[in-house]
Short mmCIF file of C-alpha atoms in Angstrom, two decimals:
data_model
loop_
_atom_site.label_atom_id
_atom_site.label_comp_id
_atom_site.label_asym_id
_atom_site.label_seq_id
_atom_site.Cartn_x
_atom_site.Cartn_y
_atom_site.Cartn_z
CA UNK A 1 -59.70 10.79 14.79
CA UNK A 2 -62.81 9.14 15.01
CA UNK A 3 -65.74 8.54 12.44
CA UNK A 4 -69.47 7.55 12.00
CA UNK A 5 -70.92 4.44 12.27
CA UNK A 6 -72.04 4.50 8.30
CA UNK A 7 -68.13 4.89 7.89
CA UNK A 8 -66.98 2.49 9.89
CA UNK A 9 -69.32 0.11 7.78
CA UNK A 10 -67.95 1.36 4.47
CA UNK A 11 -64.51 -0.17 5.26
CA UNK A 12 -65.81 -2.97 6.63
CA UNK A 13 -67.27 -3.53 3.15
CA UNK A 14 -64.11 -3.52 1.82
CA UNK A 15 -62.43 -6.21 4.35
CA UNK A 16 -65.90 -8.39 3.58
CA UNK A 17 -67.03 -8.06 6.93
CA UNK A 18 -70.79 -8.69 6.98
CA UNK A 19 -72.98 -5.76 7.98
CA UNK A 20 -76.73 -4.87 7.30
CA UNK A 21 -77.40 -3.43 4.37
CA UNK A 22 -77.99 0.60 4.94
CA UNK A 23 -77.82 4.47 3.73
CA UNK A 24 -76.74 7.32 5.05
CA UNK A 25 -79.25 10.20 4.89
CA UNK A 26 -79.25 13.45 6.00
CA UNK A 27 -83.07 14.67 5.28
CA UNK A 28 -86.21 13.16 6.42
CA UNK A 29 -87.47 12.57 2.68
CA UNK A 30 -84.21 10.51 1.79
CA UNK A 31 -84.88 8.53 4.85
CA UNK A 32 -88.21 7.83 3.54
CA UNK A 33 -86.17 6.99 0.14
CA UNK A 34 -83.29 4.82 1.45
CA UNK A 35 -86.33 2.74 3.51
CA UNK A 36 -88.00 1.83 0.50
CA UNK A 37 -84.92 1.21 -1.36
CA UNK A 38 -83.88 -0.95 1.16
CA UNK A 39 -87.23 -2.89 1.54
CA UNK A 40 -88.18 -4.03 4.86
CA UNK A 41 -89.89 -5.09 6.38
CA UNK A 42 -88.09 -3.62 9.04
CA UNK A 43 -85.75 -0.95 9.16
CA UNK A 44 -83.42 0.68 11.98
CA UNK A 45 -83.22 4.51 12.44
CA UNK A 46 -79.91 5.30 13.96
CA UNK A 47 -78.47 8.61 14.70
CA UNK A 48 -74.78 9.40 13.45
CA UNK A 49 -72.87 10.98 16.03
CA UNK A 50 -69.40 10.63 17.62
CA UNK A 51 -70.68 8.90 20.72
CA UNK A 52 -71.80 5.36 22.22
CA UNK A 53 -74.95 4.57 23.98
CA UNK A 54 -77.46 6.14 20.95
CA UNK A 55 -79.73 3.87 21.64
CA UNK A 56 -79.64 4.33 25.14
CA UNK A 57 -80.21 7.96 24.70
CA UNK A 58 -82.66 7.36 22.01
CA UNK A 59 -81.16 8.04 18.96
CA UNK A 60 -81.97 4.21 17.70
CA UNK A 61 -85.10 2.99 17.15
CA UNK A 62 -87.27 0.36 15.36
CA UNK A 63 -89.37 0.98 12.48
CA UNK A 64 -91.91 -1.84 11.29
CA UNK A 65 -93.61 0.49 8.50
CA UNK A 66 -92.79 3.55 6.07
CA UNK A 67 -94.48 6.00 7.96
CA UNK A 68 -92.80 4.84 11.12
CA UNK A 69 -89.14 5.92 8.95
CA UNK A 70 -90.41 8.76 8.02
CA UNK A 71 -92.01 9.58 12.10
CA UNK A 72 -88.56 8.41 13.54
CA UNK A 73 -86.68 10.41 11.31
CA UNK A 74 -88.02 13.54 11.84
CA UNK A 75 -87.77 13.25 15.78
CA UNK A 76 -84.51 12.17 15.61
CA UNK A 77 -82.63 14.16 12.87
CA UNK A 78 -81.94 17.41 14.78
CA UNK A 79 -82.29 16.40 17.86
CA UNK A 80 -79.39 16.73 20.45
CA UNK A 81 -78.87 13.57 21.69
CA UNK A 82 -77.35 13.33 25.33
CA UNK A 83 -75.02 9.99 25.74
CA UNK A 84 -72.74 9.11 28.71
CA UNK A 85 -70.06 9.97 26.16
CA UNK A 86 -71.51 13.29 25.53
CA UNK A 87 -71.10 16.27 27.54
CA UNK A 88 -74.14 17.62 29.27
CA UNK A 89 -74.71 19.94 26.26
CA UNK A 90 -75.24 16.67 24.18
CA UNK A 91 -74.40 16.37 20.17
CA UNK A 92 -76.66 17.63 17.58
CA UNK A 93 -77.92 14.56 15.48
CA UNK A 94 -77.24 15.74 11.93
CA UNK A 95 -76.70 12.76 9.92
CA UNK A 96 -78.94 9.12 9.76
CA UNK A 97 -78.38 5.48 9.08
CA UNK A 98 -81.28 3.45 7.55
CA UNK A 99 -80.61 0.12 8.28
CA UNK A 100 -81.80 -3.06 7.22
CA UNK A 101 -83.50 -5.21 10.49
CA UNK A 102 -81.31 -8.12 11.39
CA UNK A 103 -82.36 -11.87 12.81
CA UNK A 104 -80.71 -11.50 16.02
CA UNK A 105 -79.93 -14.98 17.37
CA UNK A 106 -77.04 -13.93 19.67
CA UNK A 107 -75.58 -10.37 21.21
CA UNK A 108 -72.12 -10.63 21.79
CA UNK A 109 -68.89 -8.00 22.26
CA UNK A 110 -65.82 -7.75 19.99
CA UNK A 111 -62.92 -5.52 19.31
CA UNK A 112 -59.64 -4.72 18.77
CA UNK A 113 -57.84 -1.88 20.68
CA UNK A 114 -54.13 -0.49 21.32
CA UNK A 115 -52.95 -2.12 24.89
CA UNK A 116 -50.33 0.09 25.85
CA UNK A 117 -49.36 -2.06 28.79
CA UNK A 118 -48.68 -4.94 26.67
CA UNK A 119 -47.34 -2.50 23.98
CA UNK A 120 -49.55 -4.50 21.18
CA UNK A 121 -53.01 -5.14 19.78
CA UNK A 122 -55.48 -6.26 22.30
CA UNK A 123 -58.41 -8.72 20.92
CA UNK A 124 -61.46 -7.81 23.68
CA UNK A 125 -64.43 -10.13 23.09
CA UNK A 126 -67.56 -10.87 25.37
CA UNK A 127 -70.91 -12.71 25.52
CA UNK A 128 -72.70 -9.88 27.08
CA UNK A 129 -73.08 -8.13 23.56
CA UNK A 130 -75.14 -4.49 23.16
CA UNK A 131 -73.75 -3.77 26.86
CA UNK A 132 -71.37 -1.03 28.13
CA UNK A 133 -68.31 -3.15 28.12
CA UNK A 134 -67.36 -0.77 31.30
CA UNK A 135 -70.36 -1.91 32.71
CA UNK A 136 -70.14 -5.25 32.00
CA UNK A 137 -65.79 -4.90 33.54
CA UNK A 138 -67.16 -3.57 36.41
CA UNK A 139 -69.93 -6.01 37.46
CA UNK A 140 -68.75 -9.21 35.83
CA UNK A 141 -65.15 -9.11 34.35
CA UNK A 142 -64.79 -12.70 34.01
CA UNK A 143 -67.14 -12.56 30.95
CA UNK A 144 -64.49 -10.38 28.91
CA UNK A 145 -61.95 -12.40 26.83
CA UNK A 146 -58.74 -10.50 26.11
CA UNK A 147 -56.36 -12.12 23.76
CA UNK A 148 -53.03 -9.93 22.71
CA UNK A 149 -51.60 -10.51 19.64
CA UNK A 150 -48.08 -9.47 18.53
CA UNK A 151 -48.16 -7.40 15.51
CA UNK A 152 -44.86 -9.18 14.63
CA UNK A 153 -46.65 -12.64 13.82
CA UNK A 154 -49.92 -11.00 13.53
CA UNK A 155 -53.58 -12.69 13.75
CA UNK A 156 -53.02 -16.73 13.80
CA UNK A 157 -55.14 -19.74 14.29
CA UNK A 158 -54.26 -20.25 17.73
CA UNK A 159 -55.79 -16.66 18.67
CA UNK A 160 -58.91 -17.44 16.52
CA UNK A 161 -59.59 -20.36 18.44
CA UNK A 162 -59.17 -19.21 22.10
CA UNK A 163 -61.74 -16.24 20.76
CA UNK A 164 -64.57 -19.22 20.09
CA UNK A 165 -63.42 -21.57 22.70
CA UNK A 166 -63.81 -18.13 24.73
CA UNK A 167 -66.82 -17.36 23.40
CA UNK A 168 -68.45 -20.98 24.06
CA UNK A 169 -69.13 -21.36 20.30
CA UNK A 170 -69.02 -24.90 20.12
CA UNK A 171 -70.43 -25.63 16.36
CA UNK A 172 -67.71 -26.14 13.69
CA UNK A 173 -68.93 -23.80 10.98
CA UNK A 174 -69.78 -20.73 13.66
CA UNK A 175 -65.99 -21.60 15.18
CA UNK A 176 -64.80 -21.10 11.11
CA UNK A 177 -67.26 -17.88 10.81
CA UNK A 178 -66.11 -16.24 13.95
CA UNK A 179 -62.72 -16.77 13.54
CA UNK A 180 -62.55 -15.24 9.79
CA UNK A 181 -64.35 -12.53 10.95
CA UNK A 182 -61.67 -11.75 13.94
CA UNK A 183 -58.83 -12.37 11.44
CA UNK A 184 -59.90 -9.83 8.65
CA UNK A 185 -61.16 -7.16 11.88
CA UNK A 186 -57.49 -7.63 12.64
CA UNK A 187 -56.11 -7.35 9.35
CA UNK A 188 -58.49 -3.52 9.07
CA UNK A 189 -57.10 -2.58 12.09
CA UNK A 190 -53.47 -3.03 11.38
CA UNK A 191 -53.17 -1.64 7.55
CA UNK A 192 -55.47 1.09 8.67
CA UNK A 193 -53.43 2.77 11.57
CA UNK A 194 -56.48 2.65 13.58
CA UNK A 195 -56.48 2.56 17.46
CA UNK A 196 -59.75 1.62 18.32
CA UNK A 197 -62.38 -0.92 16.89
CA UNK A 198 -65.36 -1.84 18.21
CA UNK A 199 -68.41 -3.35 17.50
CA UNK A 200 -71.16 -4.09 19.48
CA UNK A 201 -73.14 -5.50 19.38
CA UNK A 202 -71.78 -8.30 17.28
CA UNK A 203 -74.76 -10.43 16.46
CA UNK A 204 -75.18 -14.18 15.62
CA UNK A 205 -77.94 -14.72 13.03
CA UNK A 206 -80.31 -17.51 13.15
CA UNK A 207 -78.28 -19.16 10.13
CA UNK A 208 -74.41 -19.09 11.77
CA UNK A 209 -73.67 -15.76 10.46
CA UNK A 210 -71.83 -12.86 12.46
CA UNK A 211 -72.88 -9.72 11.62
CA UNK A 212 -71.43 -5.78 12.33
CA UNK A 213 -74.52 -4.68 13.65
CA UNK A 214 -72.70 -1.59 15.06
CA UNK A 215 -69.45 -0.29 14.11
CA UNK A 216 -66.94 2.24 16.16
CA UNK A 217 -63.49 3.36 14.86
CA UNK A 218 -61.11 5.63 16.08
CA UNK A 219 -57.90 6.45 14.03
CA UNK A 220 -53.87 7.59 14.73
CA UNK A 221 -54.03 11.15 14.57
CA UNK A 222 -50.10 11.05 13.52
CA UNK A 223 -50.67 8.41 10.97
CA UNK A 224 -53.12 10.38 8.67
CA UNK A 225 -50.91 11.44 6.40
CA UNK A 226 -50.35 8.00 4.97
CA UNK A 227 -54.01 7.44 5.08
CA UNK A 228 -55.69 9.99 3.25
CA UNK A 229 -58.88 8.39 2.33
CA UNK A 230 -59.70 7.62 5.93
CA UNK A 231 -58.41 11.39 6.50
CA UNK A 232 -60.91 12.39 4.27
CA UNK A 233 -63.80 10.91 6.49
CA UNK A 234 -63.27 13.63 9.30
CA UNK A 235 -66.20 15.43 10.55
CA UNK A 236 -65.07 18.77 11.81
CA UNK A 237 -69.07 19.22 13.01
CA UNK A 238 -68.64 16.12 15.01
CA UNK A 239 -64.93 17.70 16.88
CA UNK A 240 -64.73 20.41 19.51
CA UNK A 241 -64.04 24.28 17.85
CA UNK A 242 -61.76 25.59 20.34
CA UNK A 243 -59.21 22.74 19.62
CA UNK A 244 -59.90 23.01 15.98
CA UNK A 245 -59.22 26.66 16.03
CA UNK A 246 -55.88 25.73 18.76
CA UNK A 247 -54.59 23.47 16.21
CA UNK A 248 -54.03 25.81 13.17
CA UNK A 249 -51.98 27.63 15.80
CA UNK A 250 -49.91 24.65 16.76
CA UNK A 251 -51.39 24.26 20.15
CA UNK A 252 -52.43 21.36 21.41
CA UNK A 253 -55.88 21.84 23.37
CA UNK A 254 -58.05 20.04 25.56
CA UNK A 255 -61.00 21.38 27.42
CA UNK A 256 -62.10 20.34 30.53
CA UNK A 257 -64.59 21.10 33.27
CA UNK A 258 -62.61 23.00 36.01
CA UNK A 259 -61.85 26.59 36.94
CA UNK A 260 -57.92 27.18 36.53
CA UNK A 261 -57.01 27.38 32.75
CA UNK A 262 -53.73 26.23 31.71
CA UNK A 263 -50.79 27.41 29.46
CA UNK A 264 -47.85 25.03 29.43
CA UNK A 265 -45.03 23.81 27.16
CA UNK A 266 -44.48 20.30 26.57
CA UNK A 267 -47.19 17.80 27.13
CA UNK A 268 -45.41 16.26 30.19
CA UNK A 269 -45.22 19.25 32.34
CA UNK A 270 -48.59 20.29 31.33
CA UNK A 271 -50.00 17.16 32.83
CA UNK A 272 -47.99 17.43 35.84
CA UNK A 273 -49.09 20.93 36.58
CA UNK A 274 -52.83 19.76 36.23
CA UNK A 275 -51.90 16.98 38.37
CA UNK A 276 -50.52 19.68 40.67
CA UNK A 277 -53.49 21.81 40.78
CA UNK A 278 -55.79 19.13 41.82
CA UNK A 279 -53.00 18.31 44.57
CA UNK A 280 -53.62 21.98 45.48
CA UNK A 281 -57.14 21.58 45.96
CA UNK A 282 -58.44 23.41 42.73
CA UNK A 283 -59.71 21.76 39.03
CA UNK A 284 -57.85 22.42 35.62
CA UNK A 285 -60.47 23.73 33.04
CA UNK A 286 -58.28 22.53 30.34
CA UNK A 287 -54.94 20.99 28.70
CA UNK A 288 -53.24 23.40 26.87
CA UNK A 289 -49.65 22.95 25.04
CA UNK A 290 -47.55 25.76 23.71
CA UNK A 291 -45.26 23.54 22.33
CA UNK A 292 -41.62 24.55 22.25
CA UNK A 293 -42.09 28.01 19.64
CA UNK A 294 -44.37 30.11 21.40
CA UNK A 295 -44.46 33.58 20.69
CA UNK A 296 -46.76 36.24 21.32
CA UNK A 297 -49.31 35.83 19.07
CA UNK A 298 -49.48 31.92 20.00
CA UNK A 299 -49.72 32.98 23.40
CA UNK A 300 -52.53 35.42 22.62
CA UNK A 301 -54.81 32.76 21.21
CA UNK A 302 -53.93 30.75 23.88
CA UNK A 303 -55.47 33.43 25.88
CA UNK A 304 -58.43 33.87 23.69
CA UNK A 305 -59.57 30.19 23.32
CA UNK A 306 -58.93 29.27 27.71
CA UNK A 307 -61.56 32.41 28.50
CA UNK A 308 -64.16 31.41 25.95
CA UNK A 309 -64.32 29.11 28.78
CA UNK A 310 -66.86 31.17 31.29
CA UNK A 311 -65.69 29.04 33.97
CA UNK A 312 -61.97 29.93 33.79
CA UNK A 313 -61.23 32.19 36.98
CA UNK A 314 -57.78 32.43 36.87
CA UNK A 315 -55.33 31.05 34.30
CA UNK A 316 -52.13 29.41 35.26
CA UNK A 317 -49.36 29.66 33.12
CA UNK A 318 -46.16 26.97 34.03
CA UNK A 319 -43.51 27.56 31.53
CA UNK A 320 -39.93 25.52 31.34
CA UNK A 321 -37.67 27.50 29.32
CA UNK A 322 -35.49 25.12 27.25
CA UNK A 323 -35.88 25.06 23.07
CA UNK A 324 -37.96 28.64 23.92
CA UNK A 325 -36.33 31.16 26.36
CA UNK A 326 -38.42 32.49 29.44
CA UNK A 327 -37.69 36.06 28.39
CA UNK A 328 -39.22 35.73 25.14
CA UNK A 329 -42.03 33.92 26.84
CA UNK A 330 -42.41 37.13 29.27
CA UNK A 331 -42.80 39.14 26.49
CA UNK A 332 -44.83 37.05 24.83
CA UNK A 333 -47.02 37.23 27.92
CA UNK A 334 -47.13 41.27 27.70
CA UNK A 335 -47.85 41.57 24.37
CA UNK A 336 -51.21 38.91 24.57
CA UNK A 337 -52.43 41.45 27.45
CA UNK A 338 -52.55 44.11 24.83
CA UNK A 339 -54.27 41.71 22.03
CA UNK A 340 -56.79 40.08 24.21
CA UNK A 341 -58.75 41.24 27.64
CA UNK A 342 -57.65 39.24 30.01
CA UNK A 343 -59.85 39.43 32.93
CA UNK A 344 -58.72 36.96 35.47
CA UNK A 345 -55.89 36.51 37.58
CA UNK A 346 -52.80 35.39 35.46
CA UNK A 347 -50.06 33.63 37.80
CA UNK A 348 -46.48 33.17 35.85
CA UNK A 349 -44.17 30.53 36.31
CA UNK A 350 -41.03 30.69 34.07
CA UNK A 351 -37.77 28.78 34.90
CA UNK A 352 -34.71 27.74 32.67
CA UNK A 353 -33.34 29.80 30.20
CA UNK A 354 -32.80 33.34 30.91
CA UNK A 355 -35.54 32.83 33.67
CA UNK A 356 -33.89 36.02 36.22
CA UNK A 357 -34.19 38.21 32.37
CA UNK A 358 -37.98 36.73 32.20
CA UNK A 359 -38.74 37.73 36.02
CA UNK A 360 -37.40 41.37 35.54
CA UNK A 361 -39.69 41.50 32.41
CA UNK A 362 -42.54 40.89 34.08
CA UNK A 363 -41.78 42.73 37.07
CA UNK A 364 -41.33 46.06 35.53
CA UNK A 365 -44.45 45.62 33.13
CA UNK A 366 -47.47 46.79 35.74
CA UNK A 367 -49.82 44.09 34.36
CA UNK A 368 -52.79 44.08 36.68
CA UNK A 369 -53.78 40.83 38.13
CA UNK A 370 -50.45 39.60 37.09
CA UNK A 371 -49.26 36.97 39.85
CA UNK A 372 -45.50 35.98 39.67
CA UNK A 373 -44.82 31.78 41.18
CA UNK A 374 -41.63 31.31 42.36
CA UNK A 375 -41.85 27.39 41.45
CA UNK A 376 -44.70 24.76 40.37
CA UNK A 377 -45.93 24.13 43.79
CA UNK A 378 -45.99 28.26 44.69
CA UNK A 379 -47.36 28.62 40.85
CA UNK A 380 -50.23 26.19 41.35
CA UNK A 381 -50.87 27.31 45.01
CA UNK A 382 -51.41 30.33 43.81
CA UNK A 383 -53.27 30.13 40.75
CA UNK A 384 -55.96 27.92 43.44
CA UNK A 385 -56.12 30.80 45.93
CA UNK A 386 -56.53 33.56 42.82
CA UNK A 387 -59.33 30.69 41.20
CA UNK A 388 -60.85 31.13 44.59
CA UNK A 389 -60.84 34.86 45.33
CA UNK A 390 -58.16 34.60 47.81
#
């Protein structure tokens, strides 16, 4: 789960981790409010959505004067901003931080994510602050400091000071501020279940200070149950609808951009059979788990939600009957024709349990544009050549 920027900085006020004073608004005349509350001289208009690169894609901009608030405000609240973590369709900008201006001294990089090689916390940290880290991995990877530290000794000195040897902050009181600031970031992450923190840029201040200037955080799904107040910052506005709507059906949904939608049980075999369609030549249009307790209805919405997709031209679905049978599955299948139109090719692949009972099934049911796979590879070959109008 991820959450806002204005968020972000709320916990950070409770770890004392300095950040610009600012307000969350959601008209343009509380804009105008928070800016004189906050008093200038100059004030940052940032956009609040689930995405990086806002400023890039003008959703954060500098305002030297009241009007200017009030000007940037209105063109950017409601606007749909378009990010390189957006989707072409963009996000609609429904929510503002007004910041407090900050004496930037010094951009720099830092954050703490989950490295799943390592199987523990990764410190990342970089001089080449307000940049895409990608970008700056990419073109010049030797100015990215990673530092791992084991969750069973947690954040110590040692790591603290390879961050500001790392870093090239040589002056005794900066090495002290940096270092605090890493160990409490560390500290949020960990009692927080979060898997993702970034900020950047991280700024120096002419004085020594470090400042959050920005703030990105992105939470354990499965852990937010035992972290209800950071549950309670979810913004279903900000989260797709179809895998809202999948989820109070117990499937697990993904969209994506291809032409093959896919039903599959078990998260494993679901991304081996998109791996297998793009082996076959054609593009998965989404990721779409079952789970082990599918039953008609559940199969139905599955239906629904893959051809809300308009570029779905023939769905795929790869079943592996073990905790569900394949015959209940079949009928499952049968049963979703009559609840929802389905008007693309459907291939079937059922094996395991009671699979021969599940073939028959679907055999003697008549379902037009109902394609039978006699394994993954056939399954998937098929569901290309069907996607294609073969």
């Amino acid at each position: 789960m991820n959450i806002h920027e204005y968020q972000a900085k709320q916990i950070f006020a409770k770890y004392n981790i300095p950040t610009p004073k600012g307000i969350m608004v959601e008209s343009v005349k509380a804009a105008i409010e928070a800016a004189e509350v906050l008093g200038g001289p100059i004030w940052v208009v940032k956009a609040q959505i689930h995405a990086g690169g806002r400023g890039l894609g003008g959703g954060v901009k500098l305002a030297k004067s009241i009007d200017e608030v009030e000007s940037l405000a209105t063109e950017i609240l409601g606007m749909t901003l378009v990010t390189h973590q957006t989707t072409a369709e963009g996000k609609l900008v429904q929510k503002l931080y007004i910041e407090d201006g900050a004496d930037i001294k010094d951009e720099l990089y830092l954050s703490v994510v989950l490295d799943r090689k390592s199987e523990m916390p990764l410190i990342m940290a970089s001089t080449e602050g307000g940049m895409d880290i990608e970008t700056v991995a990419e073109n010049t990877p030797e100015k990215i400091i990673t530092i791992p530290v084991d969750p069973a000794i947690g954040f110590q000195g040692f790591h603290g000071r390879q961050l500001a040897f790392g870093l090239g902050i040589t002056d005794k009181i900066e090495q002290k501020n940096i270092i605090k600031f890493a160990e409490k970031l560390f500290r949020l992450y960990m009692e927080n279940d979060a898997e993702m923190i970034e900020i950047n840029p991280l700024v120096k201040t002419g004085k020594g200070v470090f400042l959050a200037l920005d703030g990105k955080m992105g939470f354990d799904n499965s852990a937010l149950g035992r972290q209800p107040e950071i549950a309670a910052m979810r913004d279903l506005t900000e989260e797709d609808a179809d895998e809202i709507e999948a989820a109070k059906y117990g499937l697990s949904y993904v969209a994506l951009d291809g032409e093959i939608g896919c039903m599959v049980n078990g998260a494993g075999l679901a991304m081996g059979t998109m791996d297998t369609i793009n082996y076959m030549g054609g593009t998965p249009a989404n990721f779409l788990d079952v789970g082990g307790s599918a039953n008609a209805e559940t199969v139905a919405k599955g239906f629904e939600i893959i051809l809300k997709n308009p570029r779905v031209k023939a769905i795929f679905v790869n079943i592996f009957g073990g905790i569900v049978r394949c015959d209940r599955i079949a009928n499952g299948i049968i049963e979703a024709t009559k609840l929802t139109d389905v008007n693309v090719p459907v291939i079937v692949r059922l094996d395991g349990t009671n699979a021969p009972e599940a073939a028959e099934i679907l055999k003697n049911a008549n379902i037009p544009n109902l394609i039978v796979g006699n394994d993954l590879g056939d399954g998937a070959a098929k569901a290309v050549a069907a996607a294609k109008g073969e």
